[in-house]
CSV table of C-alpha atoms in Angstrom, one decimal:
chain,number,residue,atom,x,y,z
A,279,UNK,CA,152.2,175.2,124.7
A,280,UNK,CA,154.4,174.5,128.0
A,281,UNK,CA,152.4,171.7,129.6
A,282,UNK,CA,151.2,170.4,126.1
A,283,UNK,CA,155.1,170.1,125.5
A,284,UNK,CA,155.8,169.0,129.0
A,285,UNK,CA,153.4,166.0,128.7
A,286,UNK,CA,154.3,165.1,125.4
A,287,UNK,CA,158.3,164.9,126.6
A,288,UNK,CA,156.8,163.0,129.9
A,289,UNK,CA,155.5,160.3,127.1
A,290,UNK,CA,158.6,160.1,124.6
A,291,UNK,CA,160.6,159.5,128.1
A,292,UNK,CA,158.3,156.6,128.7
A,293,UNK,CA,158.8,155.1,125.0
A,294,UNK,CA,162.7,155.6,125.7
A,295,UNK,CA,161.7,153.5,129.2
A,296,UNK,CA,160.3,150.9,126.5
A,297,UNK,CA,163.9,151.0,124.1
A,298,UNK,CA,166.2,150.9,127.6
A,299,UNK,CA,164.0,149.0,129.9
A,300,UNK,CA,167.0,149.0,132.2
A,301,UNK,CA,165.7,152.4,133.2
A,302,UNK,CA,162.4,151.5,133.9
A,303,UNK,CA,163.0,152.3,137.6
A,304,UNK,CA,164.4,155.7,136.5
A,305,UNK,CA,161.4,157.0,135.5
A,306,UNK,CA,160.9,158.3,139.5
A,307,UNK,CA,161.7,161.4,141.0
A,308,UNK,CA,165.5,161.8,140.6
A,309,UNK,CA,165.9,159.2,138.2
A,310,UNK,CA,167.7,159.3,135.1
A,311,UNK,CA,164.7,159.3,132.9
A,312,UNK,CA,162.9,161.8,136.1
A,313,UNK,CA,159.3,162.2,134.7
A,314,UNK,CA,158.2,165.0,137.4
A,315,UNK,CA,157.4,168.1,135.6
A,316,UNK,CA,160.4,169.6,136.8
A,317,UNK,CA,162.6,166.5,135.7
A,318,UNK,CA,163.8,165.5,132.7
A,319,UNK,CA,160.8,166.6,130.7
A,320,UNK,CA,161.7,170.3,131.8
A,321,UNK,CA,165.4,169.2,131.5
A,322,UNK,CA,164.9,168.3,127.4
A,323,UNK,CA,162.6,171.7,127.1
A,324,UNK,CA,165.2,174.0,128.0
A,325,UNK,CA,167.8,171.7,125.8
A,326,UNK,CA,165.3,172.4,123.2
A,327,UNK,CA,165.3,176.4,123.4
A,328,UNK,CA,169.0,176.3,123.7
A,329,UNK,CA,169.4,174.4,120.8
A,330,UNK,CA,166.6,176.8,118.9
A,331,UNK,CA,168.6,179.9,120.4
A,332,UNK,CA,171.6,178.9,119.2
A,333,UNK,CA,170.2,178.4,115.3
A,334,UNK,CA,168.8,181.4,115.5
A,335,UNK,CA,164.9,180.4,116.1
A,336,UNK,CA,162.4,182.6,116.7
A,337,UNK,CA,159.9,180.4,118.4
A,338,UNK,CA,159.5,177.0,119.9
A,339,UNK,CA,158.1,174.6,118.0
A,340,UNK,CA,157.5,170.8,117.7
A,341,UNK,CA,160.9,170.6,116.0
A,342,UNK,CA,162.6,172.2,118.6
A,343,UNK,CA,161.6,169.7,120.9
A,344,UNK,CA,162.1,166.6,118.5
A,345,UNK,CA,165.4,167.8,118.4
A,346,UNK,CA,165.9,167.8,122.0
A,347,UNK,CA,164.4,164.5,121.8
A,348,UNK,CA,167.1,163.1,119.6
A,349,UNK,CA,170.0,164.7,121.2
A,350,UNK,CA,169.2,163.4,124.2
A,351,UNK,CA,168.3,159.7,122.5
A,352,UNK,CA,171.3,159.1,120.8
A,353,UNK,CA,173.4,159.8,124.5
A,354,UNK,CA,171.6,156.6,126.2
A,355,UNK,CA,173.6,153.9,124.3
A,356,UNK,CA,176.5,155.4,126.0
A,357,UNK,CA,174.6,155.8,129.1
A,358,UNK,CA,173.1,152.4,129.0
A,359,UNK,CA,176.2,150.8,129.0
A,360,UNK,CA,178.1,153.1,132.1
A,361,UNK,CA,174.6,152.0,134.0
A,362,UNK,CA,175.1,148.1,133.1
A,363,UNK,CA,178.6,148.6,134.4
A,364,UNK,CA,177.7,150.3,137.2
A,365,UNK,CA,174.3,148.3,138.3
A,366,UNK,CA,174.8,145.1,136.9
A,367,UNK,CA,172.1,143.7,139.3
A,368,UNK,CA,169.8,145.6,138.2
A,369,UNK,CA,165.6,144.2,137.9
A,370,UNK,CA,162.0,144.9,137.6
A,371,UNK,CA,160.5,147.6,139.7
A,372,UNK,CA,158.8,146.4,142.8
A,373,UNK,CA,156.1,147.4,145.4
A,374,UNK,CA,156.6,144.2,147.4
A,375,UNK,CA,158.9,145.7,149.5
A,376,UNK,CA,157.4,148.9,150.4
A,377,UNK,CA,155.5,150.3,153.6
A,378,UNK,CA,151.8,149.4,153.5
A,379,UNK,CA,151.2,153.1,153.7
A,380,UNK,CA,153.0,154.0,150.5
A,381,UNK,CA,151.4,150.6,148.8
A,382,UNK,CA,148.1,151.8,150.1
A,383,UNK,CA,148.7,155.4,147.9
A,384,UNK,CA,149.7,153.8,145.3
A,385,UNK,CA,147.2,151.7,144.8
A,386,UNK,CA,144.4,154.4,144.9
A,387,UNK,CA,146.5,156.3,141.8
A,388,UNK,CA,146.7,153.3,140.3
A,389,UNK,CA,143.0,152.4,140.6
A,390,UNK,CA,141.4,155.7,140.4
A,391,UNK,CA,144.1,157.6,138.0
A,392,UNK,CA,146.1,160.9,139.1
A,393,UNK,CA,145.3,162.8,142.0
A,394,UNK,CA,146.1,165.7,144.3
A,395,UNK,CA,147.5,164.9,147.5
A,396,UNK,CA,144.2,166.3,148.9
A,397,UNK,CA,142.0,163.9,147.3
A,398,UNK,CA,144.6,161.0,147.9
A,399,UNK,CA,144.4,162.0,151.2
A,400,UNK,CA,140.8,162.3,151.4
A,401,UNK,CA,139.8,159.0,150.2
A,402,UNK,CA,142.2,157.2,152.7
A,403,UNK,CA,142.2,159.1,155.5
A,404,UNK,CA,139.9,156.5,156.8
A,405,UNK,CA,143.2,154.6,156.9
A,406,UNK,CA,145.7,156.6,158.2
A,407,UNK,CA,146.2,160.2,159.6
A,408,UNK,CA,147.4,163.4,157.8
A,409,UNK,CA,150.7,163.6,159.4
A,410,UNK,CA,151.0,159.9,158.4
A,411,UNK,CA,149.5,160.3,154.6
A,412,UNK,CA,152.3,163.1,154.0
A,413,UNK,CA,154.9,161.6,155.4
A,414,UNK,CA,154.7,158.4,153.2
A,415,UNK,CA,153.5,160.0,150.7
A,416,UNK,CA,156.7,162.4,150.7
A,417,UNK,CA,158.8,159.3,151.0
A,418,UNK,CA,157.2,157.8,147.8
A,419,UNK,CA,157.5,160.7,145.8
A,420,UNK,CA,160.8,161.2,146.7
A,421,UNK,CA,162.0,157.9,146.1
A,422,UNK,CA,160.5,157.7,142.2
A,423,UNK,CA,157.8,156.0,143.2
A,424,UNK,CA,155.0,159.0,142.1
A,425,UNK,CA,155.7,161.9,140.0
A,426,UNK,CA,154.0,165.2,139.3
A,427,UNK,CA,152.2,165.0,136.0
A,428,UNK,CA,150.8,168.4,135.7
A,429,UNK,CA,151.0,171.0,138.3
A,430,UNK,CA,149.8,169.7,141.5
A,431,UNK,CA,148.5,166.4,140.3
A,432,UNK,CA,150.7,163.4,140.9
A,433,UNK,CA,150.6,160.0,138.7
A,434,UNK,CA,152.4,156.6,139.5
A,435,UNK,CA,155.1,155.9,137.4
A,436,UNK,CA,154.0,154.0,134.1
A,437,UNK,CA,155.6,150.7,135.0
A,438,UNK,CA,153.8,150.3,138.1
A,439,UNK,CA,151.0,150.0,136.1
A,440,UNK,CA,151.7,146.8,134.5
């Protein structure tokens, strides 16, 4: 039920990235809208058993989380206009200006779907050395470019894709 609930929170997170495309390049590691498994998905899980604790649920259910879900929903109109305020210069993500490296890793999630960093690494190491591979692909990962799906597999965030 915990990664079932995890991935379904990573996909209501990308619909709210739909409704608020503002956010768009929040869906990366640290972001507002942090899709890592330890992000926001984990963030609305444990909003979901506080909320079920404090009614007096038993168990954690698909209602639980829908809760959570609309909870946390109805706080990004108020959040979406502190972030226009704030970022007013805001646009579409970009890999243009990114290291060739980190476009490199990308590009083989993006063409060949998500990956441990040991078969990222394995199909470019051709191109550049471990040290190298982990380095940018640390950088990318911490910077919201990639995100960890599922324990110990790593995806690209969804806009990239388009």
């Amino acid at each position: 039920m915990y990664e079932s609930s995890l991935g379904y929170l990573q996909e209501k997170i990308t619909e709210i990235s739909y409704k608020y495309p503002q956010f768009r390049a929040e869906l990366g590691r640290g972001g507002i809208l942090d899709l890592d498994i330890h992000g926001k998905p984990l963030s609305l899980l444990h909003l979901g058993l506080s909320d079920g604790r404090s009614n007096s649920q038993v168990e954690v259910t698909r209602q639980t989380i829908e809760n959570a879900l609309s909870i946390y929903d109805r706080n990004m109109d108020n959040t979406l206009a502190i972030w226009q305020d704030a970022f007013p210069g805001d646009g579409k993500l970009d890999f243009s200006g990114t290291a060739p490296e980190q476009r490199r890793i990308a590009g083989y999630i993006y063409h060949h779907g998500p990956a441990t960093r040991e078969q990222m690494y394995e199909a470019l190491k051709n191109e550049m050395s471990r040290d190298s591979f982990y380095r940018w692909w640390k950088d990318l990962y911490d910077h919201g470019g990639i995100y960890e799906k599922v324990p110990g597999i790593f995806d690209i965030v969804p806009h990239y894709r388009e």
